[in-house]
PDB file of C-alpha atoms in Angstrom:
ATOM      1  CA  UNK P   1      18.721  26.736 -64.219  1.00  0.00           C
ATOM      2  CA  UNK P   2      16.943  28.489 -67.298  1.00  0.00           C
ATOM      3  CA  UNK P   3      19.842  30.647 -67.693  1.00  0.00           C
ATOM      4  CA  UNK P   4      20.027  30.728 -71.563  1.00  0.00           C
ATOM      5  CA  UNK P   5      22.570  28.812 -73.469  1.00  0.00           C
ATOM      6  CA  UNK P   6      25.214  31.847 -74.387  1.00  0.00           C
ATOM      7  CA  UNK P   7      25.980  32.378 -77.942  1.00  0.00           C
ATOM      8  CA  UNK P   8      28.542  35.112 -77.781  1.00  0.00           C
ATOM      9  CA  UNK P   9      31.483  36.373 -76.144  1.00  0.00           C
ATOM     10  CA  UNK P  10      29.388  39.343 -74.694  1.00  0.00           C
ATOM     11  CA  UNK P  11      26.756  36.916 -72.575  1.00  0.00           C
ATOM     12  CA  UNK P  12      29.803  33.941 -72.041  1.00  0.00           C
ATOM     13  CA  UNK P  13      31.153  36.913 -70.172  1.00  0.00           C
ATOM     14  CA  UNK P  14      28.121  37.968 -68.436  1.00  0.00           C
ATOM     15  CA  UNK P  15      27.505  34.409 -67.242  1.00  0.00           C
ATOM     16  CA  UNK P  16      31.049  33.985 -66.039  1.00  0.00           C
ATOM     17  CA  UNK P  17      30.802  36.855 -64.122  1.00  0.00           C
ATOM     18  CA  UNK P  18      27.415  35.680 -62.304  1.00  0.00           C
ATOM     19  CA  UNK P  19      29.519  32.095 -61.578  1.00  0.00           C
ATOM     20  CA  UNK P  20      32.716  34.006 -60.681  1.00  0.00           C
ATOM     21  CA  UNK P  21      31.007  36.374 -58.189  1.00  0.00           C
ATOM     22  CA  UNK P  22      30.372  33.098 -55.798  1.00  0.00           C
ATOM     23  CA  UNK P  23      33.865  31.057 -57.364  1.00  0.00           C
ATOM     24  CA  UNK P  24      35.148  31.108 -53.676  1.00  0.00           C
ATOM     25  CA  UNK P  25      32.473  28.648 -52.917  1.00  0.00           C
ATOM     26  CA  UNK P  26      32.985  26.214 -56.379  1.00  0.00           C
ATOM     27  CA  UNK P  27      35.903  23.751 -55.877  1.00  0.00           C
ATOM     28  CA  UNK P  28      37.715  23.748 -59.175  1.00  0.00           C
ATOM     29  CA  UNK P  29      35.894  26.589 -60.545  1.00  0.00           C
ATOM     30  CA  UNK P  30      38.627  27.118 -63.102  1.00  0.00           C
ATOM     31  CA  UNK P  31      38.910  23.969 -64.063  1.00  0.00           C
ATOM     32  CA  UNK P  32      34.957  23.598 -64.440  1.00  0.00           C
ATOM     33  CA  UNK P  33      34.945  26.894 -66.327  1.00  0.00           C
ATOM     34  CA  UNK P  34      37.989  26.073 -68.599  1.00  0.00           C
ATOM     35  CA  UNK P  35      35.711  25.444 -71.916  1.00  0.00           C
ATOM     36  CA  UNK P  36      33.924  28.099 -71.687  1.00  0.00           C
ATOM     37  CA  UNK P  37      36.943  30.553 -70.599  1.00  0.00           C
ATOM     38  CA  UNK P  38      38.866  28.628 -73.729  1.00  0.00           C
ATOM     39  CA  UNK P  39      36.074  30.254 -76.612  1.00  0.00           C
ATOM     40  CA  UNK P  40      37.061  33.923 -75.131  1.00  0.00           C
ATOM     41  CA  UNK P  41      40.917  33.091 -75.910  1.00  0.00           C
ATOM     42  CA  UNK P  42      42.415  34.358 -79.093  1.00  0.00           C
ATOM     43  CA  UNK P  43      42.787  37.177 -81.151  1.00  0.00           C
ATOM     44  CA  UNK P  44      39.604  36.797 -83.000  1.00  0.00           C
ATOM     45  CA  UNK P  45      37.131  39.825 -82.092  1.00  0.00           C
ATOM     46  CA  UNK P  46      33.817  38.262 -83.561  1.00  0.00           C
ATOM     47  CA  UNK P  47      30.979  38.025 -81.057  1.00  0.00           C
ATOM     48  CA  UNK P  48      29.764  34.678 -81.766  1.00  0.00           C
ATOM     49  CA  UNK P  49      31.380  31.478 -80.795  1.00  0.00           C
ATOM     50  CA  UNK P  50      31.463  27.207 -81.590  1.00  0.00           C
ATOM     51  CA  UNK P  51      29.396  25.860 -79.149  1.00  0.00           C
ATOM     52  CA  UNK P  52      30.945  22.506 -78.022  1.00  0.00           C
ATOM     53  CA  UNK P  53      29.610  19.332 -75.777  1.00  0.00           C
ATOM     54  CA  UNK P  54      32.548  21.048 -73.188  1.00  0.00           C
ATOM     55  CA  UNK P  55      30.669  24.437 -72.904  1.00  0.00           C
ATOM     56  CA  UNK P  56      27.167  22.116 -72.688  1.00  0.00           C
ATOM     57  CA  UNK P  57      29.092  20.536 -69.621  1.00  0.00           C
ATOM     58  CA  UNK P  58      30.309  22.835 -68.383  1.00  0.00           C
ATOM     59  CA  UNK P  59      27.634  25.445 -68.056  1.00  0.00           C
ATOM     60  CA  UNK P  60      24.916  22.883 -67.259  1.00  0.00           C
ATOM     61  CA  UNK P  61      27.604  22.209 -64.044  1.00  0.00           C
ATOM     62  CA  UNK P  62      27.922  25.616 -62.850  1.00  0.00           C
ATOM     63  CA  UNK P  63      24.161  26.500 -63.120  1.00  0.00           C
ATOM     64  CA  UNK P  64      23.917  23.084 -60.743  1.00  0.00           C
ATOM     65  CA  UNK P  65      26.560  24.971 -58.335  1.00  0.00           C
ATOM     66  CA  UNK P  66      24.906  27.574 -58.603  1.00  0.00           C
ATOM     67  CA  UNK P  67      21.469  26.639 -57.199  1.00  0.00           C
ATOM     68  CA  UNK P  68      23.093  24.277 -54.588  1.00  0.00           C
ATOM     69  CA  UNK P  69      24.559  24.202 -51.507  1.00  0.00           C
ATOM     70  CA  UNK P  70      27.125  25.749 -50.332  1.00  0.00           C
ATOM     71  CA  UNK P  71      26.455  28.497 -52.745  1.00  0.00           C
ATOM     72  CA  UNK P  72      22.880  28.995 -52.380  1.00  0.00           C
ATOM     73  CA  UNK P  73      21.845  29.123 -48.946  1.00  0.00           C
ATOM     74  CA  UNK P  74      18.176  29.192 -47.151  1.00  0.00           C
ATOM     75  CA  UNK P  75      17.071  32.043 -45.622  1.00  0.00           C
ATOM     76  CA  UNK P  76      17.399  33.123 -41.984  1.00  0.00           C
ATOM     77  CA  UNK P  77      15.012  35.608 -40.846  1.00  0.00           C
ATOM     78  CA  UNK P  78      16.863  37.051 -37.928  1.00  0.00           C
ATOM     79  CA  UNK P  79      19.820  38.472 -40.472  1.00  0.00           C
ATOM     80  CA  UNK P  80      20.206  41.426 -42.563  1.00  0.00           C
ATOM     81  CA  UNK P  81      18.742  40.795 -45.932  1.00  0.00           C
ATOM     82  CA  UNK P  82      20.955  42.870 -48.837  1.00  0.00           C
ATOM     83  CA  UNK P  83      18.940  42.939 -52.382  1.00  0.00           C
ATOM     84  CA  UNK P  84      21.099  43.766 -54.882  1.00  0.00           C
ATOM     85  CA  UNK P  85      19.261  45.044 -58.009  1.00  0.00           C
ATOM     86  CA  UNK P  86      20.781  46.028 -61.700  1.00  0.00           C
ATOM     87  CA  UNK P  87      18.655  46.968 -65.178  1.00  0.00           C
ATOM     88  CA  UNK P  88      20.414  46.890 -68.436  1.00  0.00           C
ATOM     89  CA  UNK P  89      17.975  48.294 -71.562  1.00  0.00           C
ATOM     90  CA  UNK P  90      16.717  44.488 -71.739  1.00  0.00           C
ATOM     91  CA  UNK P  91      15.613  44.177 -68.307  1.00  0.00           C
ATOM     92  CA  UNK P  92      16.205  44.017 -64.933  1.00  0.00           C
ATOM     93  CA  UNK P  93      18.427  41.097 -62.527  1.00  0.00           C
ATOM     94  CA  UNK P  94      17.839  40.916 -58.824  1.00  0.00           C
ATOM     95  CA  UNK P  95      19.746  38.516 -56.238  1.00  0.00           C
ATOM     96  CA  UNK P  96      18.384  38.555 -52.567  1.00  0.00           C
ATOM     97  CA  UNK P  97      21.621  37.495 -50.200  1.00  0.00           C
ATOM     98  CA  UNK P  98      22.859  37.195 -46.579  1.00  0.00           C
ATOM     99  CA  UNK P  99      25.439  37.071 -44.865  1.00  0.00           C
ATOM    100  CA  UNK P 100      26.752  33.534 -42.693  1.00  0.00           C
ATOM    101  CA  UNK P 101      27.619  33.204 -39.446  1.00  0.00           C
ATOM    102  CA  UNK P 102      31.721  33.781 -40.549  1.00  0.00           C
ATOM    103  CA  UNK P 103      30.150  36.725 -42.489  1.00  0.00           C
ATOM    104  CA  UNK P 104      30.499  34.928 -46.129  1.00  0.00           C
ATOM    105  CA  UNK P 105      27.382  35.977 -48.502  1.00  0.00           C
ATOM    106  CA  UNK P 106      25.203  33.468 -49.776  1.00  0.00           C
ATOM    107  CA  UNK P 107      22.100  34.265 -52.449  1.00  0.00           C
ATOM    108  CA  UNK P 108      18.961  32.998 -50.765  1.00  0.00           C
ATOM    109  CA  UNK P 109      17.303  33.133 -54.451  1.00  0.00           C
ATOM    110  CA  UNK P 110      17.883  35.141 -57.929  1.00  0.00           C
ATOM    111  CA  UNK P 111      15.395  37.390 -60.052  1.00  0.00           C
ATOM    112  CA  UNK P 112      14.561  38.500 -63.308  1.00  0.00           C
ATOM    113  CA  UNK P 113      12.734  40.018 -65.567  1.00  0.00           C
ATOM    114  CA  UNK P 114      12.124  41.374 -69.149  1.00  0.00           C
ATOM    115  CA  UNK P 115      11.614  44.874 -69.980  1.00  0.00           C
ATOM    116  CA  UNK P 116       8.056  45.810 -71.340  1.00  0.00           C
ATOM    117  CA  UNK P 117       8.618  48.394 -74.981  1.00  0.00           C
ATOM    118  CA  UNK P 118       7.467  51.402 -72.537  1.00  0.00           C
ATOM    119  CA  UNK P 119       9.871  50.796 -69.755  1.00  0.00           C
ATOM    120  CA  UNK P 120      13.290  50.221 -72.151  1.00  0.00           C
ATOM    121  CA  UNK P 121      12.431  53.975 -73.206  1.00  0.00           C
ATOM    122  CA  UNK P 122      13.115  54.991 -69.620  1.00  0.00           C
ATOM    123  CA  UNK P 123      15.968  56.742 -68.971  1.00  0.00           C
ATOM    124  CA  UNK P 124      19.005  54.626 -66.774  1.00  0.00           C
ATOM    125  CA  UNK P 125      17.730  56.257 -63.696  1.00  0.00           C
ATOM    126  CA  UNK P 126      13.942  55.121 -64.528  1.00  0.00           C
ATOM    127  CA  UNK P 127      15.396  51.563 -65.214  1.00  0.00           C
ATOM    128  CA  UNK P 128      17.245  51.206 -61.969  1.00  0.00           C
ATOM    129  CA  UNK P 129      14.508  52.422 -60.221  1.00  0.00           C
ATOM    130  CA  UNK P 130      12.282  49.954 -61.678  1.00  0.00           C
ATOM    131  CA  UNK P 131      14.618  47.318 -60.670  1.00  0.00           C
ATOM    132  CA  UNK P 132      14.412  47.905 -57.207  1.00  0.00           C
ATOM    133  CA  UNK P 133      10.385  48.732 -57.034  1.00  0.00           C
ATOM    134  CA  UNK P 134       9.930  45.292 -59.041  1.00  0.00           C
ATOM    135  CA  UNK P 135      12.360  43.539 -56.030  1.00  0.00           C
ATOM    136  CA  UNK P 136      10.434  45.210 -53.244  1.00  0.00           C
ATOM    137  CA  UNK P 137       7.171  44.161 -54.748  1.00  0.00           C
ATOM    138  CA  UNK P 138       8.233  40.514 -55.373  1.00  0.00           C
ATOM    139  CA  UNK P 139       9.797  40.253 -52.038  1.00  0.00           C
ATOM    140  CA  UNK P 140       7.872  41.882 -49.496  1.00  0.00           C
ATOM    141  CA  UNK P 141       7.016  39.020 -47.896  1.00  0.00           C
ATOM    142  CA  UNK P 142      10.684  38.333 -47.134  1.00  0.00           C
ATOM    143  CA  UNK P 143      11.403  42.486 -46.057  1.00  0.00           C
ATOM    144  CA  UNK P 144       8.519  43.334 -43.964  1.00  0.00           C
ATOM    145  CA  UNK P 145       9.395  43.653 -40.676  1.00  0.00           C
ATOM    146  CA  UNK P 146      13.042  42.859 -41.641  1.00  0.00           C
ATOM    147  CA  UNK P 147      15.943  45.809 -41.771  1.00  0.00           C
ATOM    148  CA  UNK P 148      17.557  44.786 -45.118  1.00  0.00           C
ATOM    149  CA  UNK P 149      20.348  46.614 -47.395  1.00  0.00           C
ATOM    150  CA  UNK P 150      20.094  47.857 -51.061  1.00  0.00           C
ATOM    151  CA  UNK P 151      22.701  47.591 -53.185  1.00  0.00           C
ATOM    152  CA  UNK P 152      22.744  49.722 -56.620  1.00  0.00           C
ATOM    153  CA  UNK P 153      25.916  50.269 -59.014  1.00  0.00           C
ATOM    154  CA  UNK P 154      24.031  53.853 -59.882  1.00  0.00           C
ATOM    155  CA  UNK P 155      24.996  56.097 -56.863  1.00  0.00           C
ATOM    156  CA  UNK P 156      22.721  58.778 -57.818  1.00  0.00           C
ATOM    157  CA  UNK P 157      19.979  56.708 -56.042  1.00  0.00           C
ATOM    158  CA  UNK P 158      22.166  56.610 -52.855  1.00  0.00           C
ATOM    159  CA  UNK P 159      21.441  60.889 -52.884  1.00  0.00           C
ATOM    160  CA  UNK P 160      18.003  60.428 -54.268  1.00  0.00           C
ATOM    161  CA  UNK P 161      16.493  58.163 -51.578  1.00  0.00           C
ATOM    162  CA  UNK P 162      15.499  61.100 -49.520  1.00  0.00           C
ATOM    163  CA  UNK P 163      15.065  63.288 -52.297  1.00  0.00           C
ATOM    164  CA  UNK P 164      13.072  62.272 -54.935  1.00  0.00           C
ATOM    165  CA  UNK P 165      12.495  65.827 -56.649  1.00  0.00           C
ATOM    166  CA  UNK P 166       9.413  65.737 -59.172  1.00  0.00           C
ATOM    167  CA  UNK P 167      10.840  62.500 -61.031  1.00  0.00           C
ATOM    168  CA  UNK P 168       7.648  60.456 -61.047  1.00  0.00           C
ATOM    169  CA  UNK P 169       9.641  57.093 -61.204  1.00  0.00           C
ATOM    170  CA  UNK P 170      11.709  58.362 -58.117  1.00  0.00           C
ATOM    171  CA  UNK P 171       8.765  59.783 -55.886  1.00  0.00           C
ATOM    172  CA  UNK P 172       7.017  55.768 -56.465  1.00  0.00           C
ATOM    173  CA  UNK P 173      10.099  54.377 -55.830  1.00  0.00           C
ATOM    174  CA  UNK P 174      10.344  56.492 -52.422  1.00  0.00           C
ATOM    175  CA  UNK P 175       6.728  55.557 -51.546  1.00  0.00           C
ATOM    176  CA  UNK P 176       7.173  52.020 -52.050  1.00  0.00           C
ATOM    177  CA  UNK P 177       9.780  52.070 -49.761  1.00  0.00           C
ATOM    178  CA  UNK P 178       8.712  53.378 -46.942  1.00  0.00           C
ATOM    179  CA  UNK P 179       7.166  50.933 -45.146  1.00  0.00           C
ATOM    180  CA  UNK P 180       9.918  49.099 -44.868  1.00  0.00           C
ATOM    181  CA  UNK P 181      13.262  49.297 -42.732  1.00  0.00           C
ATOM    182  CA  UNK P 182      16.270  49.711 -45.302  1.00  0.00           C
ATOM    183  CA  UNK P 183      19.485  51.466 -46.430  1.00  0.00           C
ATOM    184  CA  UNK P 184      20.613  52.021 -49.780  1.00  0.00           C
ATOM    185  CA  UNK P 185      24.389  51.968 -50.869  1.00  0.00           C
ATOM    186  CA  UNK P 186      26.702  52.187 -53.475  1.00  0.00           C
ATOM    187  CA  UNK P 187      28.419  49.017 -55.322  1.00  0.00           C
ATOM    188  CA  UNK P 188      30.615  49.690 -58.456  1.00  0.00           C
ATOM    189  CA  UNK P 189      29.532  47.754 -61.162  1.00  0.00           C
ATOM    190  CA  UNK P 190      32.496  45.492 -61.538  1.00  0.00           C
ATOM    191  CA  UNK P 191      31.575  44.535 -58.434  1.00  0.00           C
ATOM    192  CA  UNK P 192      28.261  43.914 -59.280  1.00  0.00           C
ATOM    193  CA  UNK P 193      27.860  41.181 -61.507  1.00  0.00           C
ATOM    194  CA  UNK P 194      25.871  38.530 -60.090  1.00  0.00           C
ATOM    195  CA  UNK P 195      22.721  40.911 -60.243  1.00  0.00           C
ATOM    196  CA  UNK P 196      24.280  41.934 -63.698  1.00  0.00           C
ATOM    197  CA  UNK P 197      24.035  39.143 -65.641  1.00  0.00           C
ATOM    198  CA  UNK P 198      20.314  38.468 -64.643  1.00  0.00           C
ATOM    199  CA  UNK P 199      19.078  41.610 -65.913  1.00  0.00           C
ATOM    200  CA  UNK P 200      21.194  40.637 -69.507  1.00  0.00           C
ATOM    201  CA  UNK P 201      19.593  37.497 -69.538  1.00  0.00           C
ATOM    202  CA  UNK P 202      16.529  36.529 -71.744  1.00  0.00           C
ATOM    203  CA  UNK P 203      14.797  34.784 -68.957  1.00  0.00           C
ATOM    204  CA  UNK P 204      11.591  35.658 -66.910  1.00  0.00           C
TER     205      UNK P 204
END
């Protein structure tokens, strides 16, 4: 719900891919999203767009989606968990999920969080890493004891999880994890945009 009002094409996009990710679960989703599709429209290239009451509308309606049911769902202990994580250089978006009994998946809750100065100068590796050590940390109390799934859009840390090398961010990011029952995998990033609009988001 403290999703920032978007004031460009760039983060209209991001938040439309966050919405669109669960659209399958929004009757009239198009319809609802129509204003803010409409600003994208055109041949016009500039990055900033007229705000109207019809984006307000419409984006205070889909956040309310969103963070409702049948989209956001409560969760059950005796299923998988999957944490999908993603960093951009402004910080990092996490959305904890499971799957339904007809195997449909359903956030159980949504993270994020601003980069400090000395973590944006981390490399993308360091910043991906950091994502999923800061959604370990926040939700342990969910994972321990629980086999749950990681999902990354950087398959390097597919390889990496049993071989951290001398990388300091990947040898705490193996440590942290190892209490805990889990299995990392690869998502392409297109496919990946729930968790990537949180971490482009200026919201804690």
């Amino acid at each position: 719900m403290d999703f920032p009002i978007p004031t460009t094409k760039t983060q209209i996009r991001a938040f439309l891919g966050l919405a669109g990710y669960y659209a399958h679960y929004m009757k009239n989703f198009s319809l609802i999203a129509a204003p803010l599709t409409h600003v994208l429209k055109g041949k016009i290239k500039k990055e900033w767009v007229t705000w109207t009451k019809e984006c307000d509308q419409a984006i205070n309606k889909l956040k309310t989606r969103l963070t409702e049911m049948p989209v956001l769902y409560a969760p059950v202990y005796k299923r998988e968990f999957i944490i999908q994580t993603d960093a951009s250089d402004l910080g990092i978006g996490i959305v904890m999920s499971q799957h339904d009994e007809e195997n449909e998946e359903h956030p159980v809750l949504y993270l994020s969080k601003k980069f400090t100065d000395a973590q944006r100068k981390h490399g993308t590796i360091g910043k991906k890493c950091a994502a999923i050590n800061y959604a370990i940390k926040k939700l342990k109390y969910y994972l321990e004891g629980q086999n749950f799934t990681t999902e990354t859009d950087h398959n390097p840390l597919v390889r990496l999880k049993a071989n951290a090398g001398t990388n300091p961010h990947l040898m705490r990011w193996s440590l942290a994890l190892q209490p805990f029952q889990y299995k990392v995998i690869h998502k392409a990033g297109k496919k990946h945009l729930n968790a990537d609009a949180l971490s482009r988001s200026d919201i804690e």
